[in-house]
Short mmCIF file of C-alpha atoms in Angstrom, two decimals:
data_model
loop_
_atom_site.label_atom_id
_atom_site.label_comp_id
_atom_site.label_asym_id
_atom_site.label_seq_id
_atom_site.Cartn_x
_atom_site.Cartn_y
_atom_site.Cartn_z
CA UNK F 1 -10.39 -54.90 -30.42
CA UNK F 2 -7.40 -53.10 -32.18
CA UNK F 3 -8.35 -50.84 -35.33
CA UNK F 4 -5.63 -48.72 -37.01
CA UNK F 5 -7.17 -46.25 -40.00
CA UNK F 6 -4.99 -44.47 -42.14
CA UNK F 7 -2.13 -44.18 -39.89
CA UNK F 8 0.91 -41.78 -41.07
CA UNK F 9 3.97 -41.09 -39.08
CA UNK F 10 7.13 -39.03 -39.63
CA UNK F 11 10.62 -38.77 -38.12
CA UNK F 12 11.31 -35.26 -39.20
CA UNK F 13 11.33 -34.77 -42.98
CA UNK F 14 11.13 -38.63 -43.40
CA UNK F 15 7.75 -40.02 -43.73
CA UNK F 16 8.02 -43.59 -42.31
CA UNK F 17 4.38 -44.83 -42.42
CA UNK F 18 1.92 -43.77 -45.08
CA UNK F 19 -1.85 -43.99 -44.27
CA UNK F 20 -1.57 -47.63 -42.60
CA UNK F 21 -4.76 -49.45 -41.97
CA UNK F 22 -5.19 -52.86 -40.43
CA UNK F 23 -7.14 -54.58 -37.59
CA UNK F 24 -6.75 -57.17 -35.01
CA UNK F 25 -9.97 -59.03 -33.12
CA UNK F 26 -10.05 -60.11 -29.62
CA UNK F 27 -7.53 -63.06 -28.85
CA UNK F 28 -6.16 -62.69 -32.22
CA UNK F 29 -2.19 -62.75 -33.03
CA UNK F 30 -1.71 -60.72 -35.88
CA UNK F 31 2.13 -60.92 -37.30
CA UNK F 32 3.38 -57.79 -38.89
CA UNK F 33 6.44 -58.74 -41.23
CA UNK F 34 8.79 -56.31 -43.12
CA UNK F 35 12.31 -56.00 -43.51
CA UNK F 36 14.66 -53.84 -41.18
CA UNK F 37 13.84 -50.13 -41.27
CA UNK F 38 10.19 -50.65 -43.26
CA UNK F 39 8.75 -49.12 -39.81
CA UNK F 40 7.30 -51.99 -37.99
CA UNK F 41 8.94 -50.85 -34.80
CA UNK F 42 7.56 -47.17 -35.28
CA UNK F 43 4.03 -48.49 -35.62
CA UNK F 44 4.03 -50.18 -32.35
CA UNK F 45 5.35 -47.07 -30.71
CA UNK F 46 2.90 -45.19 -32.28
CA UNK F 47 -0.05 -47.58 -31.22
CA UNK F 48 1.87 -47.22 -27.84
CA UNK F 49 1.62 -43.71 -27.95
CA UNK F 50 5.34 -43.20 -27.96
CA UNK F 51 5.27 -41.28 -31.04
CA UNK F 52 3.16 -38.64 -32.77
CA UNK F 53 0.84 -39.75 -35.62
CA UNK F 54 -2.04 -38.73 -37.85
CA UNK F 55 -4.94 -41.07 -38.62
CA UNK F 56 -6.76 -43.16 -35.87
CA UNK F 57 -5.83 -45.94 -33.46
CA UNK F 58 -8.71 -47.33 -31.60
CA UNK F 59 -9.15 -49.93 -28.82
CA UNK F 60 -12.33 -51.48 -28.60
CA UNK F 61 -13.87 -48.44 -30.40
CA UNK F 62 -12.52 -45.94 -28.31
CA UNK F 63 -9.83 -43.57 -30.02
CA UNK F 64 -6.59 -43.10 -28.15
CA UNK F 65 -5.67 -40.16 -29.96
CA UNK F 66 -5.26 -37.89 -26.77
CA UNK F 67 -4.21 -40.65 -24.58
CA UNK F 68 -0.45 -40.66 -23.17
CA UNK F 69 1.34 -44.01 -23.25
CA UNK F 70 0.73 -44.49 -19.38
CA UNK F 71 -3.13 -43.93 -20.19
CA UNK F 72 -2.87 -46.51 -23.24
CA UNK F 73 -0.96 -49.09 -20.82
CA UNK F 74 -3.85 -48.34 -18.11
CA UNK F 75 -6.53 -49.27 -20.77
CA UNK F 76 -4.69 -52.67 -21.41
CA UNK F 77 -2.21 -51.91 -24.07
CA UNK F 78 1.44 -53.86 -23.28
CA UNK F 79 4.61 -53.20 -24.64
CA UNK F 80 7.49 -55.95 -25.28
CA UNK F 81 10.13 -53.27 -26.75
CA UNK F 82 12.82 -54.80 -28.96
CA UNK F 83 15.47 -54.22 -26.49
CA UNK F 84 13.77 -55.98 -23.91
CA UNK F 85 13.34 -52.88 -22.02
CA UNK F 86 15.35 -54.18 -18.99
CA UNK F 87 16.25 -51.88 -15.95
CA UNK F 88 19.78 -52.16 -14.59
CA UNK F 89 18.82 -50.66 -11.36
CA UNK F 90 15.82 -52.78 -10.80
CA UNK F 91 15.95 -56.69 -9.66
CA UNK F 92 13.79 -59.33 -11.26
CA UNK F 93 11.30 -59.01 -8.79
CA UNK F 94 10.98 -55.11 -8.61
CA UNK F 95 10.66 -55.03 -12.41
CA UNK F 96 7.60 -57.48 -11.96
CA UNK F 97 5.91 -55.34 -9.26
CA UNK F 98 6.45 -52.21 -11.15
CA UNK F 99 2.67 -52.04 -12.47
CA UNK F 100 0.36 -54.80 -11.24
CA UNK F 101 -3.26 -55.09 -12.28
CA UNK F 102 -5.95 -57.28 -10.69
CA UNK F 103 -6.41 -58.68 -14.14
CA UNK F 104 -2.80 -59.54 -14.65
CA UNK F 105 -1.18 -62.73 -13.79
CA UNK F 106 -0.37 -63.21 -10.09
CA UNK F 107 3.50 -63.30 -8.88
CA UNK F 108 3.36 -67.10 -8.34
CA UNK F 109 1.77 -67.89 -11.90
CA UNK F 110 4.63 -66.04 -13.34
CA UNK F 111 7.25 -67.74 -11.28
CA UNK F 112 5.52 -70.96 -12.35
CA UNK F 113 5.87 -70.45 -15.88
CA UNK F 114 9.22 -68.96 -15.64
CA UNK F 115 10.97 -70.95 -12.96
CA UNK F 116 14.55 -69.05 -14.02
CA UNK F 117 12.83 -65.99 -13.00
CA UNK F 118 12.21 -67.00 -9.69
CA UNK F 119 15.66 -68.37 -9.36
CA UNK F 120 16.87 -65.24 -10.23
CA UNK F 121 14.41 -62.85 -8.53
CA UNK F 122 16.98 -60.94 -6.49
CA UNK F 123 19.42 -60.28 -9.72
CA UNK F 124 19.69 -57.27 -11.60
CA UNK F 125 17.70 -57.64 -14.68
CA UNK F 126 20.55 -56.62 -16.83
CA UNK F 127 22.35 -59.77 -15.40
CA UNK F 128 19.91 -62.05 -16.86
CA UNK F 129 20.54 -63.90 -20.23
CA UNK F 130 18.91 -62.62 -23.25
CA UNK F 131 16.42 -65.14 -22.88
CA UNK F 132 15.57 -64.57 -19.41
CA UNK F 133 15.44 -60.84 -20.24
CA UNK F 134 12.85 -61.79 -23.03
CA UNK F 135 10.60 -63.61 -20.60
CA UNK F 136 10.98 -60.83 -18.03
CA UNK F 137 9.56 -58.49 -20.62
CA UNK F 138 6.58 -60.72 -21.53
CA UNK F 139 6.15 -61.45 -17.78
CA UNK F 140 6.01 -57.97 -16.83
CA UNK F 141 3.24 -57.20 -19.53
CA UNK F 142 1.29 -60.51 -18.45
CA UNK F 143 1.52 -58.96 -14.86
CA UNK F 144 -0.22 -55.55 -15.81
CA UNK F 145 -2.99 -57.66 -17.25
CA UNK F 146 -2.62 -56.36 -20.88
CA UNK F 147 -5.46 -56.94 -23.66
CA UNK F 148 -3.24 -56.13 -26.36
CA UNK F 149 0.49 -57.12 -26.38
CA UNK F 150 2.77 -55.41 -28.53
CA UNK F 151 5.49 -57.75 -29.16
CA UNK F 152 8.83 -56.35 -30.96
CA UNK F 153 10.65 -59.35 -32.43
CA UNK F 154 10.37 -61.20 -29.09
CA UNK F 155 12.23 -64.45 -30.67
CA UNK F 156 15.26 -62.34 -31.87
CA UNK F 157 18.55 -63.96 -30.84
CA UNK F 158 16.78 -66.80 -28.75
CA UNK F 159 17.62 -70.42 -28.82
CA UNK F 160 15.13 -73.00 -30.18
CA UNK F 161 13.86 -73.95 -26.72
CA UNK F 162 13.27 -70.46 -25.64
CA UNK F 163 11.60 -69.49 -29.19
CA UNK F 164 9.12 -72.59 -28.03
CA UNK F 165 8.66 -71.05 -24.85
CA UNK F 166 7.88 -67.69 -25.98
CA UNK F 167 5.34 -69.48 -28.66
CA UNK F 168 3.81 -71.12 -25.64
CA UNK F 169 3.42 -68.15 -23.52
CA UNK F 170 1.50 -66.50 -26.73
CA UNK F 171 -0.40 -69.11 -27.18
CA UNK F 172 -1.64 -69.08 -23.60
CA UNK F 173 -2.35 -65.41 -23.90
CA UNK F 174 -4.37 -65.43 -26.93
CA UNK F 175 -6.50 -68.72 -25.29
CA UNK F 176 -7.34 -65.98 -22.62
CA UNK F 177 -8.71 -63.61 -25.32
CA UNK F 178 -5.37 -61.40 -25.10
CA UNK F 179 -4.56 -59.91 -28.62
CA UNK F 180 -1.04 -59.85 -29.87
CA UNK F 181 0.32 -57.69 -32.64
CA UNK F 182 3.58 -59.48 -33.42
CA UNK F 183 6.34 -57.82 -35.35
CA UNK F 184 8.49 -60.83 -36.57
CA UNK F 185 10.89 -61.89 -38.93
CA UNK F 186 11.06 -65.49 -38.01
CA UNK F 187 7.93 -66.64 -40.18
CA UNK F 188 8.52 -70.15 -39.22
CA UNK F 189 7.69 -69.13 -35.57
CA UNK F 190 5.25 -66.62 -36.55
CA UNK F 191 3.50 -69.46 -38.40
CA UNK F 192 3.10 -71.53 -35.33
CA UNK F 193 1.28 -68.58 -33.20
CA UNK F 194 -0.48 -66.23 -35.92
CA UNK F 195 -3.70 -66.01 -37.20
CA UNK F 196 -3.38 -63.05 -39.83
CA UNK F 197 -0.17 -61.82 -41.52
CA UNK F 198 0.23 -58.04 -42.93
CA UNK F 199 3.17 -56.81 -44.75
CA UNK F 200 4.82 -53.54 -44.01
CA UNK F 201 6.94 -52.35 -46.95
CA UNK F 202 7.92 -48.66 -48.00
CA UNK F 203 5.67 -47.45 -45.25
CA UNK F 204 2.45 -48.94 -46.42
CA UNK F 205 0.71 -52.15 -45.25
CA UNK F 206 -1.20 -55.02 -46.90
CA UNK F 207 -2.36 -58.30 -45.91
CA UNK F 208 -0.39 -61.43 -46.80
CA UNK F 209 -0.21 -65.02 -46.12
CA UNK F 210 3.20 -66.98 -45.07
CA UNK F 211 3.32 -68.84 -48.39
CA UNK F 212 2.85 -65.33 -50.35
CA UNK F 213 5.67 -65.63 -52.78
CA UNK F 214 6.07 -61.64 -53.10
CA UNK F 215 6.31 -61.45 -49.17
CA UNK F 216 9.02 -64.63 -49.21
CA UNK F 217 10.75 -62.79 -52.20
CA UNK F 218 10.73 -59.59 -50.22
CA UNK F 219 12.09 -60.87 -46.86
CA UNK F 220 14.37 -62.79 -49.10
CA UNK F 221 13.21 -66.33 -47.28
CA UNK U 1 46.82 -39.35 5.57
CA UNK U 2 43.54 -39.67 7.55
CA UNK U 3 43.30 -36.14 7.95
CA UNK U 4 43.50 -35.72 3.94
CA UNK U 5 40.99 -38.36 3.68
CA UNK U 6 38.58 -36.92 5.87
CA UNK U 7 39.02 -33.55 4.06
CA UNK U 8 38.34 -35.23 1.01
CA UNK U 9 35.14 -36.87 2.42
CA UNK U 10 33.90 -33.60 3.48
CA UNK U 11 34.65 -31.94 0.11
CA UNK U 12 33.12 -34.91 -1.37
CA UNK U 13 29.81 -34.34 0.65
CA UNK U 14 29.11 -31.11 -1.21
CA UNK U 15 29.82 -32.74 -4.21
CA UNK U 16 27.53 -35.69 -3.46
CA UNK U 17 24.31 -33.78 -2.34
CA UNK U 18 24.65 -31.22 -5.67
CA UNK U 19 25.25 -34.16 -7.73
CA UNK U 20 22.59 -36.33 -6.25
CA UNK U 21 20.14 -33.80 -7.30
CA UNK U 22 21.56 -33.21 -10.62
CA UNK U 23 21.38 -36.85 -11.38
CA UNK U 24 17.83 -37.48 -10.43
CA UNK U 25 16.99 -34.42 -12.41
CA UNK U 26 18.51 -35.50 -15.48
CA UNK U 27 17.60 -39.27 -15.45
CA UNK U 28 13.87 -38.22 -14.96
CA UNK U 29 13.50 -34.93 -17.07
CA UNK U 30 16.74 -35.41 -19.20
CA UNK U 31 17.27 -31.82 -18.52
CA UNK U 32 21.03 -30.63 -17.74
CA UNK U 33 19.85 -28.44 -15.05
CA UNK U 34 22.89 -25.65 -15.25
CA UNK U 35 21.00 -23.71 -12.59
CA UNK U 36 21.72 -26.50 -10.32
CA UNK U 37 24.89 -24.47 -8.99
CA UNK U 38 23.04 -21.34 -8.57
CA UNK U 39 20.41 -23.07 -6.35
CA UNK U 40 23.44 -24.24 -4.27
CA UNK U 41 24.71 -20.58 -4.13
CA UNK U 42 21.00 -19.54 -3.26
CA UNK U 43 21.17 -22.02 -0.74
CA UNK U 44 23.99 -20.40 1.07
CA UNK U 45 22.80 -16.71 0.46
CA UNK U 46 19.29 -17.70 2.12
CA UNK U 47 20.95 -18.81 4.99
CA UNK U 48 22.41 -15.50 5.56
CA UNK U 49 18.83 -14.25 5.83
CA UNK U 50 17.39 -16.88 8.46
CA UNK U 51 17.28 -16.18 11.91
CA UNK U 52 19.74 -19.07 12.78
CA UNK U 53 21.95 -22.02 11.01
CA UNK U 54 19.52 -24.62 12.21
CA UNK U 55 16.45 -22.93 11.12
CA UNK U 56 18.32 -22.27 7.54
CA UNK U 57 19.01 -26.19 7.62
CA UNK U 58 15.13 -26.69 7.97
CA UNK U 59 13.54 -23.74 6.00
CA UNK U 60 16.05 -23.05 3.13
CA UNK U 61 15.60 -26.61 1.45
CA UNK U 62 11.80 -26.04 1.77
CA UNK U 63 11.84 -22.84 0.32
CA UNK U 64 14.05 -24.13 -2.61
CA UNK U 65 12.35 -27.10 -3.11
CA UNK U 66 8.83 -24.87 -3.62
CA UNK U 67 10.87 -22.50 -5.73
CA UNK U 68 12.20 -25.60 -7.68
CA UNK U 69 8.71 -26.94 -8.55
CA UNK U 70 7.40 -23.56 -9.48
CA UNK U 71 10.17 -23.29 -12.02
CA UNK U 72 9.65 -26.77 -13.35
CA UNK U 73 5.93 -26.16 -13.86
CA UNK U 74 6.18 -22.58 -15.21
CA UNK U 75 9.39 -23.02 -17.54
CA UNK U 76 11.16 -26.14 -17.65
CA UNK U 77 7.95 -28.24 -18.26
CA UNK U 78 7.09 -26.08 -21.27
CA UNK U 79 10.39 -26.78 -23.07
CA UNK U 80 10.51 -30.66 -22.28
CA UNK U 81 9.21 -31.65 -25.45
CA UNK U 82 11.75 -29.30 -27.64
CA UNK U 83 15.45 -29.96 -28.13
CA UNK U 84 17.31 -30.25 -24.72
CA UNK U 85 19.38 -27.19 -25.84
CA UNK U 86 16.38 -25.20 -24.86
CA UNK U 87 16.46 -26.37 -21.16
CA UNK U 88 19.93 -25.67 -21.10
CA UNK U 89 20.00 -22.24 -22.39
CA UNK U 90 16.91 -21.77 -20.10
CA UNK U 91 18.82 -22.95 -17.04
CA UNK U 92 22.18 -21.26 -18.09
CA UNK U 93 20.02 -18.00 -18.22
CA UNK U 94 18.51 -18.49 -14.96
CA UNK U 95 22.00 -18.75 -13.49
CA UNK U 96 23.05 -15.37 -14.91
CA UNK U 97 19.45 -13.93 -13.32
CA UNK U 98 20.29 -15.56 -9.59
CA UNK U 99 23.99 -14.74 -9.86
CA UNK U 100 23.06 -11.01 -10.83
CA UNK U 101 20.05 -10.72 -8.04
CA UNK U 102 22.36 -11.64 -5.52
CA UNK U 103 25.18 -9.55 -6.63
CA UNK U 104 22.57 -6.57 -6.65
CA UNK U 105 21.45 -7.52 -3.17
CA UNK U 106 24.51 -8.39 -1.18
CA UNK U 107 27.41 -7.22 -3.57
CA UNK U 108 30.38 -9.01 -5.17
CA UNK U 109 32.32 -9.62 -1.99
CA UNK U 110 32.40 -12.74 -0.01
CA UNK U 111 30.10 -12.58 2.96
CA UNK U 112 31.17 -14.49 6.02
CA UNK U 113 28.79 -16.89 7.83
CA UNK U 114 29.71 -17.74 11.32
CA UNK U 115 30.33 -21.63 12.43
CA UNK U 116 27.20 -22.62 14.29
CA UNK U 117 27.31 -22.53 18.15
CA UNK U 118 27.86 -25.75 19.56
CA UNK U 119 30.14 -26.88 16.37
CA UNK U 120 32.97 -24.54 16.82
CA UNK U 121 35.70 -26.92 18.32
CA UNK U 122 36.93 -30.08 17.49
CA UNK U 123 36.21 -33.85 17.76
CA UNK U 124 38.55 -36.21 19.21
CA UNK U 125 38.80 -39.47 17.62
CA UNK U 126 42.10 -40.91 19.26
CA UNK U 127 44.82 -40.38 17.15
CA UNK U 128 43.47 -37.49 15.46
CA UNK U 129 41.11 -34.29 16.10
CA UNK U 130 38.86 -33.30 13.17
CA UNK U 131 36.72 -29.95 13.12
CA UNK U 132 33.32 -30.40 14.63
CA UNK U 133 31.88 -28.57 12.17
CA UNK U 134 33.48 -30.69 9.22
CA UNK U 135 32.18 -33.85 11.37
CA UNK U 136 28.70 -32.70 11.16
CA UNK U 137 28.79 -32.00 7.61
CA UNK U 138 30.22 -35.39 6.72
CA UNK U 139 27.40 -36.94 9.24
CA UNK U 140 24.87 -35.00 7.61
CA UNK U 141 25.73 -35.88 3.89
CA UNK U 142 26.06 -39.52 4.96
CA UNK U 143 22.68 -39.25 6.96
CA UNK U 144 20.97 -37.83 3.59
CA UNK U 145 22.63 -40.06 1.16
CA UNK U 146 21.47 -42.99 3.62
CA UNK U 147 18.06 -41.72 3.59
CA UNK U 148 17.86 -41.07 0.04
CA UNK U 149 19.18 -44.65 -0.57
CA UNK U 150 16.57 -45.95 1.82
CA UNK U 151 13.66 -43.83 0.05
CA UNK U 152 14.91 -45.18 -3.40
CA UNK U 153 15.75 -48.58 -2.70
CA UNK U 154 12.95 -49.68 0.00
CA UNK U 155 10.08 -47.70 -0.96
CA UNK U 156 7.25 -47.86 -3.69
CA UNK U 157 7.98 -44.10 -4.53
CA UNK U 158 11.58 -45.14 -4.71
CA UNK U 159 10.99 -47.91 -7.37
CA UNK U 160 9.07 -45.74 -9.54
CA UNK U 161 11.41 -42.87 -9.25
CA UNK U 162 14.53 -45.39 -10.07
CA UNK U 163 12.41 -46.91 -12.85
CA UNK U 164 11.55 -43.14 -14.07
CA UNK U 165 15.12 -42.19 -13.97
CA UNK U 166 16.62 -44.78 -15.69
CA UNK U 167 13.86 -45.26 -18.49
CA UNK U 168 11.24 -42.81 -18.63
CA UNK U 169 9.79 -43.86 -21.73
CA UNK U 170 9.48 -47.43 -21.04
CA UNK U 171 8.23 -46.58 -17.55
CA UNK U 172 5.44 -44.49 -19.12
CA UNK U 173 4.68 -47.34 -21.52
CA UNK U 174 3.98 -49.43 -18.29
CA UNK U 175 1.43 -47.47 -16.80
CA UNK U 176 3.20 -45.17 -14.52
CA UNK U 177 2.37 -41.34 -15.19
CA UNK U 178 6.12 -40.38 -15.14
CA UNK U 179 5.11 -36.64 -15.35
CA UNK U 180 3.21 -36.88 -11.83
CA UNK U 181 6.68 -37.58 -10.18
CA UNK U 182 8.95 -34.79 -12.40
CA UNK U 183 7.62 -31.62 -10.45
CA UNK U 184 8.51 -33.16 -7.02
CA UNK U 185 11.68 -34.82 -8.04
CA UNK U 186 12.72 -31.52 -9.76
CA UNK U 187 11.85 -29.79 -6.02
CA UNK U 188 13.72 -32.52 -4.51
CA UNK U 189 16.59 -32.09 -6.20
CA UNK U 190 16.71 -28.02 -5.66
CA UNK U 191 16.45 -28.81 -2.00
CA UNK U 192 19.53 -30.97 -1.86
CA UNK U 193 21.42 -28.48 -3.71
CA UNK U 194 19.94 -25.65 -1.49
CA UNK U 195 20.87 -28.01 1.68
CA UNK U 196 24.23 -28.23 0.40
CA UNK U 197 24.58 -24.69 0.15
CA UNK U 198 23.50 -24.11 3.78
CA UNK U 199 26.08 -26.70 4.96
CA UNK U 200 28.85 -24.81 2.85
CA UNK U 201 28.22 -21.42 3.95
CA UNK U 202 30.07 -21.57 7.38
CA UNK U 203 32.94 -23.38 5.59
CA UNK U 204 33.38 -21.71 2.20
CA UNK U 205 33.24 -18.20 1.06
CA UNK U 206 29.39 -17.04 0.38
CA UNK U 207 29.78 -15.24 -2.73
CA UNK U 208 27.74 -14.96 -6.12
CA UNK U 209 29.96 -17.29 -8.00
CA UNK U 210 30.35 -20.20 -5.59
CA UNK U 211 27.98 -21.94 -7.52
CA UNK U 212 29.39 -21.51 -10.86
CA UNK U 213 32.86 -22.88 -9.39
CA UNK U 214 31.30 -25.90 -8.07
CA UNK U 215 28.80 -27.07 -11.01
CA UNK U 216 31.44 -27.57 -13.50
CA UNK U 217 33.07 -30.55 -11.21
CA UNK U 218 29.64 -31.51 -10.29
CA UNK U 219 28.87 -31.97 -13.91
CA UNK U 220 32.34 -33.69 -14.13
CA UNK U 221 31.32 -35.96 -11.45
CA UNK U 222 27.95 -36.85 -12.60
CA UNK U 223 29.59 -38.02 -15.92
CA UNK U 224 32.16 -39.89 -14.09
CA UNK U 225 29.57 -41.92 -12.32
CA UNK U 226 27.21 -42.15 -15.33
CA UNK U 227 24.58 -39.82 -16.29
CA UNK U 228 21.48 -40.52 -14.54
CA UNK U 229 22.96 -42.93 -12.14
CA UNK U 230 22.17 -41.81 -8.77
CA UNK U 231 24.40 -44.13 -7.07
CA UNK U 232 27.35 -43.82 -9.57
CA UNK U 233 27.03 -39.67 -8.79
CA UNK U 234 27.43 -40.24 -4.97
CA UNK U 235 30.01 -42.76 -5.49
CA UNK U 236 32.04 -40.54 -7.85
CA UNK U 237 31.68 -37.53 -5.50
CA UNK U 238 33.36 -39.14 -2.76
CA UNK U 239 36.17 -40.36 -4.84
CA UNK U 240 36.67 -37.12 -6.59
CA UNK U 241 36.76 -35.28 -3.07
CA UNK U 242 39.14 -37.53 -1.70
CA UNK U 243 41.46 -37.81 -4.86
CA UNK U 244 41.38 -33.93 -5.03
CA UNK U 245 42.19 -33.68 -1.44
CA UNK U 246 45.35 -36.08 -1.58
CA UNK U 247 46.50 -34.34 -4.55
CA UNK U 248 46.09 -31.18 -3.02
CA UNK U 249 48.07 -32.55 0.16
CA UNK U 250 50.72 -34.59 -1.75
CA UNK U 251 51.55 -32.97 -4.80
CA UNK U 252 51.20 -29.47 -3.38
CA UNK U 253 49.31 -28.12 -6.34
CA UNK U 254 45.91 -26.76 -6.45
CA UNK U 255 46.07 -26.58 -10.15
CA UNK U 256 46.79 -30.46 -10.44
CA UNK U 257 43.89 -30.90 -8.14
CA UNK U 258 41.42 -28.83 -10.26
CA UNK U 259 42.76 -30.55 -13.41
CA UNK U 260 42.60 -34.06 -11.77
CA UNK U 261 38.80 -34.47 -12.11
CA UNK U 262 38.66 -33.66 -15.71
CA UNK U 263 41.60 -36.31 -16.32
CA UNK U 264 39.65 -38.71 -14.31
CA UNK U 265 36.63 -37.92 -16.50
CA UNK U 266 38.73 -38.41 -19.71
CA UNK U 267 40.13 -41.99 -18.86
CA UNK U 268 36.38 -43.09 -17.37
CA UNK U 269 34.99 -41.85 -20.78
CA UNK U 270 37.52 -43.64 -22.92
CA UNK U 271 37.27 -46.65 -20.85
CA UNK U 272 33.24 -46.47 -20.54
CA UNK U 273 31.60 -43.87 -22.69
CA UNK U 274 28.46 -44.02 -20.45
CA UNK U 275 30.30 -43.36 -17.07
CA UNK U 276 30.86 -45.82 -14.22
CA UNK U 277 27.58 -46.78 -13.38
CA UNK U 278 25.83 -45.58 -16.41
CA UNK U 279 24.10 -47.44 -19.19
CA UNK U 280 24.01 -47.03 -22.75
CA UNK U 281 21.04 -45.04 -24.19
CA UNK U 282 18.94 -47.94 -25.85
CA UNK U 283 17.79 -47.26 -29.55
CA UNK U 284 14.57 -45.57 -30.00
#
């Protein structure tokens, strides 16, 4: 499904990622752990085509090197950004109709899964609570019928009830064969959805497990 | 009082039309189009070359839209991925070129433009008489602002333009080819500036620096409204237009009127750094 090989990326002089290689199979939830500033968001942005990189990112064996971010999105890559990506000038309903795919969730299914979004469908997205904004960001990607979801800390700042709801949505997506690359600092949450773990530190990545002592020490858990 | 508010709304109409184009272009391209004032000036001068005002009203925006699209594809587009300073320098350089071309062709003196036939009298609103041409300008500006509002808020194209204007990177990541909309939007912004120039010709002195005089105020208006905020720019344009007219009338000082816009900008920026209707840039 997703294969990242020897990926390196820099911000000007500062090299953030060095030869990162990792993979995620169909229907797998792969969690990427690491401290703040380790380069987790940078990696997701590279996969989305929002940052230049060297190395190879491929989806189902097809190299995405020459694909712009909108083309990657159309190929099935969905981005749930860390700031939740809300539009101040769009209502909830408009946000959910920006990009719709026949493989994506119908609007009614989204509203059934997220009743709050239905209740607030005419509100500006920025008027929603943090949890509702997160649901909107997830719902938007589900509407697109993405096969690969890049979720950047989707539980950050959410109440335990909402964290549970995010988990349920990710598990539901996974059951339908959607692959999730999850950047997450909340290991307890990650353990409820993840199949594989990677630790990103000093710009390099290595496989890990949630009970890896080195990982726990590194994250200060 | 009503007379001054009316004059302020008419002045705000020009600001609104130019600011509207500037806001849309900045929002989608993140380009501070310094040449926007020169395009407004070109609109007024092109009107001089047209057989009539009415033809100018239709043809000049079309000509400038086409010119703007060529400009975007050939020059602005090539600098899009570089530091924004490059496009600022490019558009500033274009301003100087356009101004000098016009000086070379028409001279540096103001060129008069007659009030179009049928709009020379006044319109009786009961207690007040307003010059017919000014009523026409205000009606046109209101009509165009309404048209743009309708296009932006009630159509699929508008939805995409709004999303792309507010968050181009995110919109691109949602599968929308923002680049496809950039050229038409740039042309549309230029058409609005050109239209404002045509409307200004019979009311204001048509001279090579008329755009340079206006664009500084328009930049302030766009900053007050919130960079990239279309609604904010239009609202701020009319508010600033009215405040300028009232200060000229009651404080009897053109200087205060000129300074006022920058005072308002300073206060707004201290209170809301992203402008009245702008939003904070999200972190990368």
